[in-house]
PDB file of C-alpha atoms in Angstrom:
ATOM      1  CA  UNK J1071       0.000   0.000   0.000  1.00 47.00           C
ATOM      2  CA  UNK J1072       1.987   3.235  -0.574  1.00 50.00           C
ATOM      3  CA  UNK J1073       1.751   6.411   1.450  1.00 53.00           C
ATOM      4  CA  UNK J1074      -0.279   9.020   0.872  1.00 52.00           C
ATOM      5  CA  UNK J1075       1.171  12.493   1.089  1.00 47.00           C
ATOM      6  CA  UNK J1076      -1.292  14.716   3.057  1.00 53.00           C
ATOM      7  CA  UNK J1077      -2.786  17.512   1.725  1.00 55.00           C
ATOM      8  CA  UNK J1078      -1.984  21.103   2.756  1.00 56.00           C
ATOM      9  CA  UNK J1079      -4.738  22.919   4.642  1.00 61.00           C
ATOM     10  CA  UNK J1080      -6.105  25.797   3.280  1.00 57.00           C
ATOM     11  CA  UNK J1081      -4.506  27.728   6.469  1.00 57.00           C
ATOM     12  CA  UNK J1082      -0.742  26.380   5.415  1.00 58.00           C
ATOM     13  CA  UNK J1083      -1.753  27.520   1.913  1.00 61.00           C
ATOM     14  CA  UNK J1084      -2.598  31.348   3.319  1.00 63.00           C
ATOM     15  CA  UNK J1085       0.417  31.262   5.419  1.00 70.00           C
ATOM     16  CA  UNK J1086       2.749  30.390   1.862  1.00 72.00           C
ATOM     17  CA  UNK J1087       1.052  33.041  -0.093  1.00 78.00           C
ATOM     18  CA  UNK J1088       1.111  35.411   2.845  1.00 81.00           C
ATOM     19  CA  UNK J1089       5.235  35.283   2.851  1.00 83.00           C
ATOM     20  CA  UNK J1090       4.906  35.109  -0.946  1.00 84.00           C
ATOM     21  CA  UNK J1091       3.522  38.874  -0.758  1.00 87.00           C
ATOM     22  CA  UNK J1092       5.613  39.950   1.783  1.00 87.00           C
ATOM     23  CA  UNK J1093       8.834  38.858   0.255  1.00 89.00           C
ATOM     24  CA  UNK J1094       7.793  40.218  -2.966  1.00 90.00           C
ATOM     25  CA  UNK J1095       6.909  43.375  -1.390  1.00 90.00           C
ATOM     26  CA  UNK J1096       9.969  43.715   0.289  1.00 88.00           C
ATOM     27  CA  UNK J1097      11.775  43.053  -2.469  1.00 88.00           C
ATOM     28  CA  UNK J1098      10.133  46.283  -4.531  1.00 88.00           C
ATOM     29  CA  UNK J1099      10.835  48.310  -1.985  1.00 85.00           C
ATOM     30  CA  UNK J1100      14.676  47.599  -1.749  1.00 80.00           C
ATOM     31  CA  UNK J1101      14.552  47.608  -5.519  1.00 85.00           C
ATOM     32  CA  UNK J1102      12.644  51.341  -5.480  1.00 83.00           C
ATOM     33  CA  UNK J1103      14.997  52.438  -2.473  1.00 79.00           C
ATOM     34  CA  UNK J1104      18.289  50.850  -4.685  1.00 80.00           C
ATOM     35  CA  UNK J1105      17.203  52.348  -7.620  1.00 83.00           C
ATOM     36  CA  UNK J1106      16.228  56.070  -6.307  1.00 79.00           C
ATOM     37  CA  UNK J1107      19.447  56.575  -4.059  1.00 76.00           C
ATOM     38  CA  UNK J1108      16.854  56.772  -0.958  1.00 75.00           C
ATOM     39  CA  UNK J1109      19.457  56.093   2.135  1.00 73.00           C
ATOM     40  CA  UNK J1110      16.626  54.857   5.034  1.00 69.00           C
ATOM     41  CA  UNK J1111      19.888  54.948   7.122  1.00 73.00           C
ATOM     42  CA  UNK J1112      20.365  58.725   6.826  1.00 72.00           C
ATOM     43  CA  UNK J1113      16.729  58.771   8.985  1.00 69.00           C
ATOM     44  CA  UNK J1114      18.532  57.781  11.963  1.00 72.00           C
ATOM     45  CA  UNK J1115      21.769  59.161  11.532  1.00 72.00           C
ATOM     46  CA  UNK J1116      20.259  62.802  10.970  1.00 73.00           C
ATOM     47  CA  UNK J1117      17.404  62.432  13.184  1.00 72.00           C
ATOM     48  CA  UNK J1118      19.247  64.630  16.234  1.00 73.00           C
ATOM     49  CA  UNK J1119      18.416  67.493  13.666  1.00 73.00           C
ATOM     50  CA  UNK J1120      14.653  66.954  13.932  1.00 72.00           C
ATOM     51  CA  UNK J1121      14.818  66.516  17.334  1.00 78.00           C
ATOM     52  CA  UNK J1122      16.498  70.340  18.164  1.00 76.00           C
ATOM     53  CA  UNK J1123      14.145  71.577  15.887  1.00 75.00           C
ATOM     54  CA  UNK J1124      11.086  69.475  17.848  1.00 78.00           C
ATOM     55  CA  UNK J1125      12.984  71.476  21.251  1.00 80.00           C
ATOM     56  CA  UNK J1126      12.390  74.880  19.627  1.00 76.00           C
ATOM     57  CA  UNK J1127       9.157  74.136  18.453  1.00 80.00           C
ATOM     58  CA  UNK J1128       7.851  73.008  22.493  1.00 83.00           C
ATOM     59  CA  UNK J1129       8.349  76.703  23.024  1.00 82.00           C
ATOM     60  CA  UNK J1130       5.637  78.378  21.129  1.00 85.00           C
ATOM     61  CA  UNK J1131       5.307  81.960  20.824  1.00 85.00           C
ATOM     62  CA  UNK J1132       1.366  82.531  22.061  1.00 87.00           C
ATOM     63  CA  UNK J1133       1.766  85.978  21.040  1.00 87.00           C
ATOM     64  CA  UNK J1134       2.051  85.364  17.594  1.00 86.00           C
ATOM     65  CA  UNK J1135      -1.773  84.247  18.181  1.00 87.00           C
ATOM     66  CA  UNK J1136      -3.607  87.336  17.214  1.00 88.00           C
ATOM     67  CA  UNK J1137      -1.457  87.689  14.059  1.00 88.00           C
ATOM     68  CA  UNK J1138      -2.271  84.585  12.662  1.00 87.00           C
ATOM     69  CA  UNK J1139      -6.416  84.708  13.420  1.00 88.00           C
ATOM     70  CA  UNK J1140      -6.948  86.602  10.176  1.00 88.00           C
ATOM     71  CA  UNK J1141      -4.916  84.401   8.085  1.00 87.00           C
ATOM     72  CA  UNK J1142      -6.690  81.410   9.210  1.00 88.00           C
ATOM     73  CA  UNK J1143      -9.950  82.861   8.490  1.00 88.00           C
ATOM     74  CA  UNK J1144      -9.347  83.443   5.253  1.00 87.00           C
ATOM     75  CA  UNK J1145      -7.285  80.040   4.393  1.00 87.00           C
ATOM     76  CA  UNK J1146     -10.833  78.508   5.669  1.00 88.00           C
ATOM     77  CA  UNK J1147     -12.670  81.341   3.200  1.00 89.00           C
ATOM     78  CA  UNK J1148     -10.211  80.353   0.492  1.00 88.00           C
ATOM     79  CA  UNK J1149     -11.080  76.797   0.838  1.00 89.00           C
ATOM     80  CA  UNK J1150     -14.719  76.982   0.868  1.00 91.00           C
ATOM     81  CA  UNK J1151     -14.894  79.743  -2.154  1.00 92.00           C
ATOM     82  CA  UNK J1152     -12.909  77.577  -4.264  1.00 91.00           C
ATOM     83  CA  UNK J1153     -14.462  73.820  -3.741  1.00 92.00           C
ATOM     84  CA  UNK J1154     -18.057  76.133  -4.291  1.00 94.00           C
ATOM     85  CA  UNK J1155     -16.528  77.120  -7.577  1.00 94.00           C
ATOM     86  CA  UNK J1156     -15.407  73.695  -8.389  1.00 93.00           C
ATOM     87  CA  UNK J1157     -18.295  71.640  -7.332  1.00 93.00           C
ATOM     88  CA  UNK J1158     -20.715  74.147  -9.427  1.00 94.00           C
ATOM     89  CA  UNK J1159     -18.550  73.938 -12.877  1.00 93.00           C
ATOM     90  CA  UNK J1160     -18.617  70.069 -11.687  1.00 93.00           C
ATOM     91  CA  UNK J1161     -21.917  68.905 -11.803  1.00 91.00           C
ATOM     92  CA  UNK J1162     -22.432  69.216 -15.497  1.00 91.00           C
ATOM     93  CA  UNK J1163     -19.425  67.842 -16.212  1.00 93.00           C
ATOM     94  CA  UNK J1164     -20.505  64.732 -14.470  1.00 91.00           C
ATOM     95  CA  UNK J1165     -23.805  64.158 -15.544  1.00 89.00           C
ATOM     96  CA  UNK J1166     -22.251  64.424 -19.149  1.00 90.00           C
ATOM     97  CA  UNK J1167     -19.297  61.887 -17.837  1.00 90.00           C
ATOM     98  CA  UNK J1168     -21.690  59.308 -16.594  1.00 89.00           C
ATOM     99  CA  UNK J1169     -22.141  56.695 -18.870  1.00 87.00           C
ATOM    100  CA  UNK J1170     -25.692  55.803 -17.871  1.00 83.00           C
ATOM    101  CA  UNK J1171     -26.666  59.179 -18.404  1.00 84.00           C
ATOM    102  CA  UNK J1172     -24.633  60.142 -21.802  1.00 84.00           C
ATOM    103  CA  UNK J1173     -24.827  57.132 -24.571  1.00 83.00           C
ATOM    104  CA  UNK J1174     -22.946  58.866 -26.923  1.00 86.00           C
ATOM    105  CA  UNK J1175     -18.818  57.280 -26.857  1.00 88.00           C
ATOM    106  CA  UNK J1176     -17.115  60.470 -28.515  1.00 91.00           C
ATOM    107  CA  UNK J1177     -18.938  63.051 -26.039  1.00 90.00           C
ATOM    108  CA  UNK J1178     -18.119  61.188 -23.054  1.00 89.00           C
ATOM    109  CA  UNK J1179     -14.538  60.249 -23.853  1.00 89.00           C
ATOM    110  CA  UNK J1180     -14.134  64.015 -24.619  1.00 92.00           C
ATOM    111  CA  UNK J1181     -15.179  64.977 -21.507  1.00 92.00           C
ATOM    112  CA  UNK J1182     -13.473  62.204 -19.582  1.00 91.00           C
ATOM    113  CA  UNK J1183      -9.851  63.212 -21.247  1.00 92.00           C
ATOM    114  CA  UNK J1184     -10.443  67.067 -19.919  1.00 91.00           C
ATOM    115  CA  UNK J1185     -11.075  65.901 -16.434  1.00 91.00           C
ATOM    116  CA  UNK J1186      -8.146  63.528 -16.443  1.00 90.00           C
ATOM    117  CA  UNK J1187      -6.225  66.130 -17.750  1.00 90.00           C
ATOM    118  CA  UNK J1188      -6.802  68.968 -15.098  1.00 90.00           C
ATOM    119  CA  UNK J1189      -6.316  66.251 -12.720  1.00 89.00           C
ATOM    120  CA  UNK J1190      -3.035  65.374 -13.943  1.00 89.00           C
ATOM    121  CA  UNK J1191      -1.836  68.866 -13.106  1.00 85.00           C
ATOM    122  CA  UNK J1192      -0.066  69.256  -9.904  1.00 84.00           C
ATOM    123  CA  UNK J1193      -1.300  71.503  -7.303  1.00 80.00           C
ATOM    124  CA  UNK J1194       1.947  74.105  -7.304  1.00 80.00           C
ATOM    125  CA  UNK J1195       1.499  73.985 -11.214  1.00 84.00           C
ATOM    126  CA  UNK J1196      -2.012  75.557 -10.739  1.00 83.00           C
ATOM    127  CA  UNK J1197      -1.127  77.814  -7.896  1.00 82.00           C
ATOM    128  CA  UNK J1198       2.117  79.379 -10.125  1.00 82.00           C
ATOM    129  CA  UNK J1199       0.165  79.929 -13.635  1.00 85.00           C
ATOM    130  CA  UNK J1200      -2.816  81.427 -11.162  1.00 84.00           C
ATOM    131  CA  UNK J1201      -0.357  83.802  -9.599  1.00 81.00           C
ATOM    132  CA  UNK J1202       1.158  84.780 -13.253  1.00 83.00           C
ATOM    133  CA  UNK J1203      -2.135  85.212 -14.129  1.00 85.00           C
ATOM    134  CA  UNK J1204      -3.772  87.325 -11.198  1.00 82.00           C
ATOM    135  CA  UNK J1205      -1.012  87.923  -8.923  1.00 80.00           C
ATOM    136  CA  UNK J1206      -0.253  87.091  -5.539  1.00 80.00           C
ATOM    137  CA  UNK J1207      -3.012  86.950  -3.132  1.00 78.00           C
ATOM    138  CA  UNK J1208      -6.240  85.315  -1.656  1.00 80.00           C
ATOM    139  CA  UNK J1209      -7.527  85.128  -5.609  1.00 84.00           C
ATOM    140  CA  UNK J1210      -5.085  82.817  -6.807  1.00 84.00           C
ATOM    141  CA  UNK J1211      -5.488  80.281  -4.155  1.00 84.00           C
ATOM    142  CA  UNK J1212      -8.896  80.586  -4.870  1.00 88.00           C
ATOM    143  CA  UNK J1213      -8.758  79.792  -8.514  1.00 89.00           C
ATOM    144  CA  UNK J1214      -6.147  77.277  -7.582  1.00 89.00           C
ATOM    145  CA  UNK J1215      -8.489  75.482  -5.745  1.00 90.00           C
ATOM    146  CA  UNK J1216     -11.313  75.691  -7.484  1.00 92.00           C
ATOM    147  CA  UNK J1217      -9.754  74.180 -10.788  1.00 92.00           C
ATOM    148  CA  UNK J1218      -8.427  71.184  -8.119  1.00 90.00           C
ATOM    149  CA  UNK J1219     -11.635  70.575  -6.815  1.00 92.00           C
ATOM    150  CA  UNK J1220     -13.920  70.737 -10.073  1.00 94.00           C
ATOM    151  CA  UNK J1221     -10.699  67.917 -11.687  1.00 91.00           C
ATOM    152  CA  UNK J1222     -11.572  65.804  -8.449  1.00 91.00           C
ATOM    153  CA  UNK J1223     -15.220  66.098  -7.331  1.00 92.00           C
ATOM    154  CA  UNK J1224     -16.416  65.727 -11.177  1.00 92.00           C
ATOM    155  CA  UNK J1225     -14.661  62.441 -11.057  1.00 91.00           C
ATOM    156  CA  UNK J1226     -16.203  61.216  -7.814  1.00 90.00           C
ATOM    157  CA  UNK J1227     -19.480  62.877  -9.117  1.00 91.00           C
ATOM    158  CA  UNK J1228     -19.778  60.745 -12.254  1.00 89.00           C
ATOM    159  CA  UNK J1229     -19.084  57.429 -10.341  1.00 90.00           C
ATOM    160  CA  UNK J1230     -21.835  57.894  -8.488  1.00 89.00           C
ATOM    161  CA  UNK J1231     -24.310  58.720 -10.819  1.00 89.00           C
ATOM    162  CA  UNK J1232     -23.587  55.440 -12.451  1.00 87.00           C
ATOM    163  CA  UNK J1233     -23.789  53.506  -9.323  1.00 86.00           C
ATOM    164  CA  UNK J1234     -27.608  54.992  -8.930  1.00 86.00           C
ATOM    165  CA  UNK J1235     -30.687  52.148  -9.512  1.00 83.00           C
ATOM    166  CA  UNK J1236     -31.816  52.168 -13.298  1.00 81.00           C
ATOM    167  CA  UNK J1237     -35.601  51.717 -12.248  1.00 83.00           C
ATOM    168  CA  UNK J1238     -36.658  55.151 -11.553  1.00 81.00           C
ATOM    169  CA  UNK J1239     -34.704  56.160 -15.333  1.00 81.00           C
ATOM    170  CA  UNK J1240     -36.935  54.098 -17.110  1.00 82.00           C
ATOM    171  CA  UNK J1241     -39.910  54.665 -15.493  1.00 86.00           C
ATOM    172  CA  UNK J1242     -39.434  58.608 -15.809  1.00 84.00           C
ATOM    173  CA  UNK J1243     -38.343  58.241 -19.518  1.00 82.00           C
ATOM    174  CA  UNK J1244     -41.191  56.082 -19.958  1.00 83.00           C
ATOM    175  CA  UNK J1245     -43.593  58.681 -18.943  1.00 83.00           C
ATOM    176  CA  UNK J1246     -42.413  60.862 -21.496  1.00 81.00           C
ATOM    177  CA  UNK J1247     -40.018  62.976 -19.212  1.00 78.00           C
ATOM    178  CA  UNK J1248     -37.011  64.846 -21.296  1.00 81.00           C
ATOM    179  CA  UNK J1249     -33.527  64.414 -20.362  1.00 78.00           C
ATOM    180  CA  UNK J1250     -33.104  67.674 -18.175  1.00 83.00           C
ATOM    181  CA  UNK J1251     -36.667  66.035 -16.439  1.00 84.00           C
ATOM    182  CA  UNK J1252     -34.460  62.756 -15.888  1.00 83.00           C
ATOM    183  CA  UNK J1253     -32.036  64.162 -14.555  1.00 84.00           C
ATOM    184  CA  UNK J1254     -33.559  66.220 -11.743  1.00 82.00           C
ATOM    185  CA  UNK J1255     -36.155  63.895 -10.845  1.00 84.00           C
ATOM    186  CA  UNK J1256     -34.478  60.730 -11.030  1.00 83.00           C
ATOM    187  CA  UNK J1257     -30.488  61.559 -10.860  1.00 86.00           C
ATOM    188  CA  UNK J1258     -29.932  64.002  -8.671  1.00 85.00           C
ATOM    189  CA  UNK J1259     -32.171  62.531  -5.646  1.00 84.00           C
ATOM    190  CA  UNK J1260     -29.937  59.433  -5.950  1.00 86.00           C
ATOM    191  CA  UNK J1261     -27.155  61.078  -5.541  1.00 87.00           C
ATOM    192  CA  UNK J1262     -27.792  63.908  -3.415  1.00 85.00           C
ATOM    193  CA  UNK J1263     -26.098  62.687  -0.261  1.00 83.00           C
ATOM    194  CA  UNK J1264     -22.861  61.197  -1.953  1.00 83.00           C
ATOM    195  CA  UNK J1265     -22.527  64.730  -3.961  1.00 86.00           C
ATOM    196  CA  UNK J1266     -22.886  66.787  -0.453  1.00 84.00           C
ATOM    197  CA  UNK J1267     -20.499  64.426   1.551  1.00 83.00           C
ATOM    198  CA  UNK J1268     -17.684  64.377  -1.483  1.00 87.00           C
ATOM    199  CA  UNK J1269     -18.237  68.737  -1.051  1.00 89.00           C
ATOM    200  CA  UNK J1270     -17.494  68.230   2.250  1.00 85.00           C
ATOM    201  CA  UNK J1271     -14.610  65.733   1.896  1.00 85.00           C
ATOM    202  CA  UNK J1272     -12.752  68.018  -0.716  1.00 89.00           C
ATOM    203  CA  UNK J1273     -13.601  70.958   1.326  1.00 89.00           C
ATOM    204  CA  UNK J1274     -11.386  69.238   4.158  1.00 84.00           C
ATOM    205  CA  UNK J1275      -8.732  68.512   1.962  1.00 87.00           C
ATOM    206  CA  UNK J1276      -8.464  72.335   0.314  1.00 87.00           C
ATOM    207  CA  UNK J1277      -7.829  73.621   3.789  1.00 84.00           C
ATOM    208  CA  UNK J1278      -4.665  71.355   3.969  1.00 81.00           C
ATOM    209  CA  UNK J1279      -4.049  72.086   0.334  1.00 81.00           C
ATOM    210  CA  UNK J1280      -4.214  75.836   1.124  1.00 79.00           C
ATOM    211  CA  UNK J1281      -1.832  76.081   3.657  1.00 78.00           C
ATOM    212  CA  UNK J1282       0.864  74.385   1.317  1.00 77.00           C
ATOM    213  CA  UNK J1283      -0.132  76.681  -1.700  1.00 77.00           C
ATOM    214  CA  UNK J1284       1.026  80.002   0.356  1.00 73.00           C
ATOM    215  CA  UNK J1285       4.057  79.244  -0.391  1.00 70.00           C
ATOM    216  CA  UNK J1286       3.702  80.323  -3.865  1.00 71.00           C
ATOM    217  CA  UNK J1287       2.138  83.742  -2.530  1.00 68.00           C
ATOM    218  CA  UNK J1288      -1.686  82.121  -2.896  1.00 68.00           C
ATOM    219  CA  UNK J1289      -3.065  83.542   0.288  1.00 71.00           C
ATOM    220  CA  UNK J1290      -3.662  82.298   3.654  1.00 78.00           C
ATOM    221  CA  UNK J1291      -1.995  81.168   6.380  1.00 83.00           C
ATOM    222  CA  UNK J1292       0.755  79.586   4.412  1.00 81.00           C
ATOM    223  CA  UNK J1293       2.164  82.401   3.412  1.00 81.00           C
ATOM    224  CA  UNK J1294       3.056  83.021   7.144  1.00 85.00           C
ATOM    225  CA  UNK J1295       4.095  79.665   7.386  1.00 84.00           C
ATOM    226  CA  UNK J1296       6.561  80.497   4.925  1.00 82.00           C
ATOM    227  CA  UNK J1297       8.125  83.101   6.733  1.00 84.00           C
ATOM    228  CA  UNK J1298       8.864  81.643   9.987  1.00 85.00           C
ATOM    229  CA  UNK J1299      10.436  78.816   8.252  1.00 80.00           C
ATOM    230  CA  UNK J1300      12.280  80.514   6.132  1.00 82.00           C
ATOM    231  CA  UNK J1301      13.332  82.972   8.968  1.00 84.00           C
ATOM    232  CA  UNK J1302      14.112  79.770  11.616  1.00 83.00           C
ATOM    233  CA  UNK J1303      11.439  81.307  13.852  1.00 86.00           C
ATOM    234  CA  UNK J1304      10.026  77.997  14.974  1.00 85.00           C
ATOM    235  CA  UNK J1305       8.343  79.692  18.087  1.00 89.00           C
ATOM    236  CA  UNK J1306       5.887  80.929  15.438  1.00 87.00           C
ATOM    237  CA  UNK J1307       6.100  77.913  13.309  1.00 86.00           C
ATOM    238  CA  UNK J1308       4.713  76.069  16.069  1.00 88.00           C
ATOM    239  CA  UNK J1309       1.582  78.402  17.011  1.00 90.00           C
ATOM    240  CA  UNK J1310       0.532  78.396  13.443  1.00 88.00           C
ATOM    241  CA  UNK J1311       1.110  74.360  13.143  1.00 86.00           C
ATOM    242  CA  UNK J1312      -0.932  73.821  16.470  1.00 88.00           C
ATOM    243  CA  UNK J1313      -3.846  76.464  14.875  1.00 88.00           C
ATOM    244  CA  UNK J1314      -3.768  74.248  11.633  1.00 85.00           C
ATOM    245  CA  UNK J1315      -4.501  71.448  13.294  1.00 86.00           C
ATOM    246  CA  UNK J1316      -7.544  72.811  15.500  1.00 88.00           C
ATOM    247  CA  UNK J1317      -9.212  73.854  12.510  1.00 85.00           C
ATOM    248  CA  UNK J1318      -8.393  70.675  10.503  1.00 82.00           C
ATOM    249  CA  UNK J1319      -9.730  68.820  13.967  1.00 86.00           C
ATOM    250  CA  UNK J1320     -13.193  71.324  13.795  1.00 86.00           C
ATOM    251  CA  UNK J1321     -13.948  70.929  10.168  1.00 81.00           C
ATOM    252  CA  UNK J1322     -13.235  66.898  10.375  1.00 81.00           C
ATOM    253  CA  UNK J1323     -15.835  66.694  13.237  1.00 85.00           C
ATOM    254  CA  UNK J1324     -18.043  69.243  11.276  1.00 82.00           C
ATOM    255  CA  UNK J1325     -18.190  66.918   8.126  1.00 77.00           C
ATOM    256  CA  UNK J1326     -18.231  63.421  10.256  1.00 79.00           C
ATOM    257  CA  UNK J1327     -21.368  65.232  12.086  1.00 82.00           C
ATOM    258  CA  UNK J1328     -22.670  66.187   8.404  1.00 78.00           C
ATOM    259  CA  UNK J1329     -22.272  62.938   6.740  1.00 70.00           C
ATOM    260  CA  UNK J1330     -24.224  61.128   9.770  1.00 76.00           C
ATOM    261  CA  UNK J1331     -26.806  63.430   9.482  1.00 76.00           C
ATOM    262  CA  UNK J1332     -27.372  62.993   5.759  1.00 67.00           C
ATOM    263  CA  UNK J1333     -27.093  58.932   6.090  1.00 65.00           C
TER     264      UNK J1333
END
């Protein structure tokens, strides 16, 4: 009688492909690390640096306080002007993206390039040609923003429109309703939640994004940021990082409170 080799269980079987992906994982990173010159063990060996800077930073100035309120208020004003802006110019865009809503190939794979295209631009890109084109100030972030927000809410838009049920299209369009009729009747109830909690999502994301984009002379509070870095005055570095972060904090429980209302 010969032997019989046992089968593997299906838990040996997980634990095989689990070291599978984790040595083939492992090996892409030390193949992107290799191959990009990126020294992990200059972390450590520079991280005393990051530490005196940390030491400077536990000092903040709390004078630098009233000085920074305006800014903040209008990095918050920037960010909410511009996803407004961008979620308007949006929703067409969408709706003509969707391809439950728009049959026609050519019309939607025109409109599909565009918003792939303004998404492919880089954040700074848009900030610098808006501050060529209308200077430095609370404007260009604005613009800035609003051109990233239409290239990313128009693409969440239009996947949700063709996640929506089918039924209530064809029974509108059966009763003789036009496309505009469809749309509004059928559509846009569907979707109404999703479209209000991706606003809010990209809203929380453009207050982040506006910090970064002061930099470039776009308004806000990160043009102050700006300074104190660039003049090593970390004691104001640190009240304006801590003031980020309470406002980042506030709008996060803002939109969490939002989206559970609208569920």
């Amino acid at each position: 009688m010969q032997n019989q080799v046992p089968k593997r269980t299906w838990v040996q079987k997980f634990h095989v492909k689990t070291w599978a992906i984790v040595l083939v994982l492992l090996g892409l990173i030390h193949v992107s690390a290799v191959s990009t010159g990126v020294e992990m063990s200059k972390f450590f060996e520079n991280f005393q640096s990051f530490t005196v800077l940390l030491q400077r930073m536990m000092h903040p100035q709390w004078s630098y306080t009233n000085i920074i309120v305006e800014p903040i208020i209008e990095t918050i004003q920037m960010a909410l002007l511009g996803t407004t802006l961008g979620t308007i110019v949006a929703v067409p865009f969408a709706i003509l993206a969707a391809r439950n809503i728009v049959k026609n190939t050519v019309i939607r794979g025109v409109i599909r390039f565009i918003l792939n295209l303004i998404r492919t631009l880089p954040d700074l890109l848009l900030a610098a040609l808006a501050v060529a084109i209308v200077g430095i100030g609370a404007s260009a972030g604005v613009w800035t923003l609003a051109i990233f927000s239409f290239g990313m809410i128009s693409k969440l838009f239009y996947e949700a429109i063709e996640t929506i049920d089918e039924g209530p299209l064809e029974a509108i369009r059966a009763a003789g309703a036009n496309n505009i009729q469809v749309i509004v009747f059928a559509v846009i109830p569907q979707v109404l939640n999703s479209f209000i909690s991706y606003f809010l999502y990209t809203f929380e994301i453009n207050v982040r994004a506006s910090t970064v984009l002061g930099y470039l002379g776009a308004g806000g509070i990160g043009v102050f940021l700006q300074r104190s870095l660039s003049s090593f005055k970390y004691e104001q570095t640190a009240v304006i990082t801590l003031a980020i972060l309470v406002v980042v904090v506030v709008i996060d429980a803002l939109s969490n409170y939002l989206r559970e209302r609208l569920q």
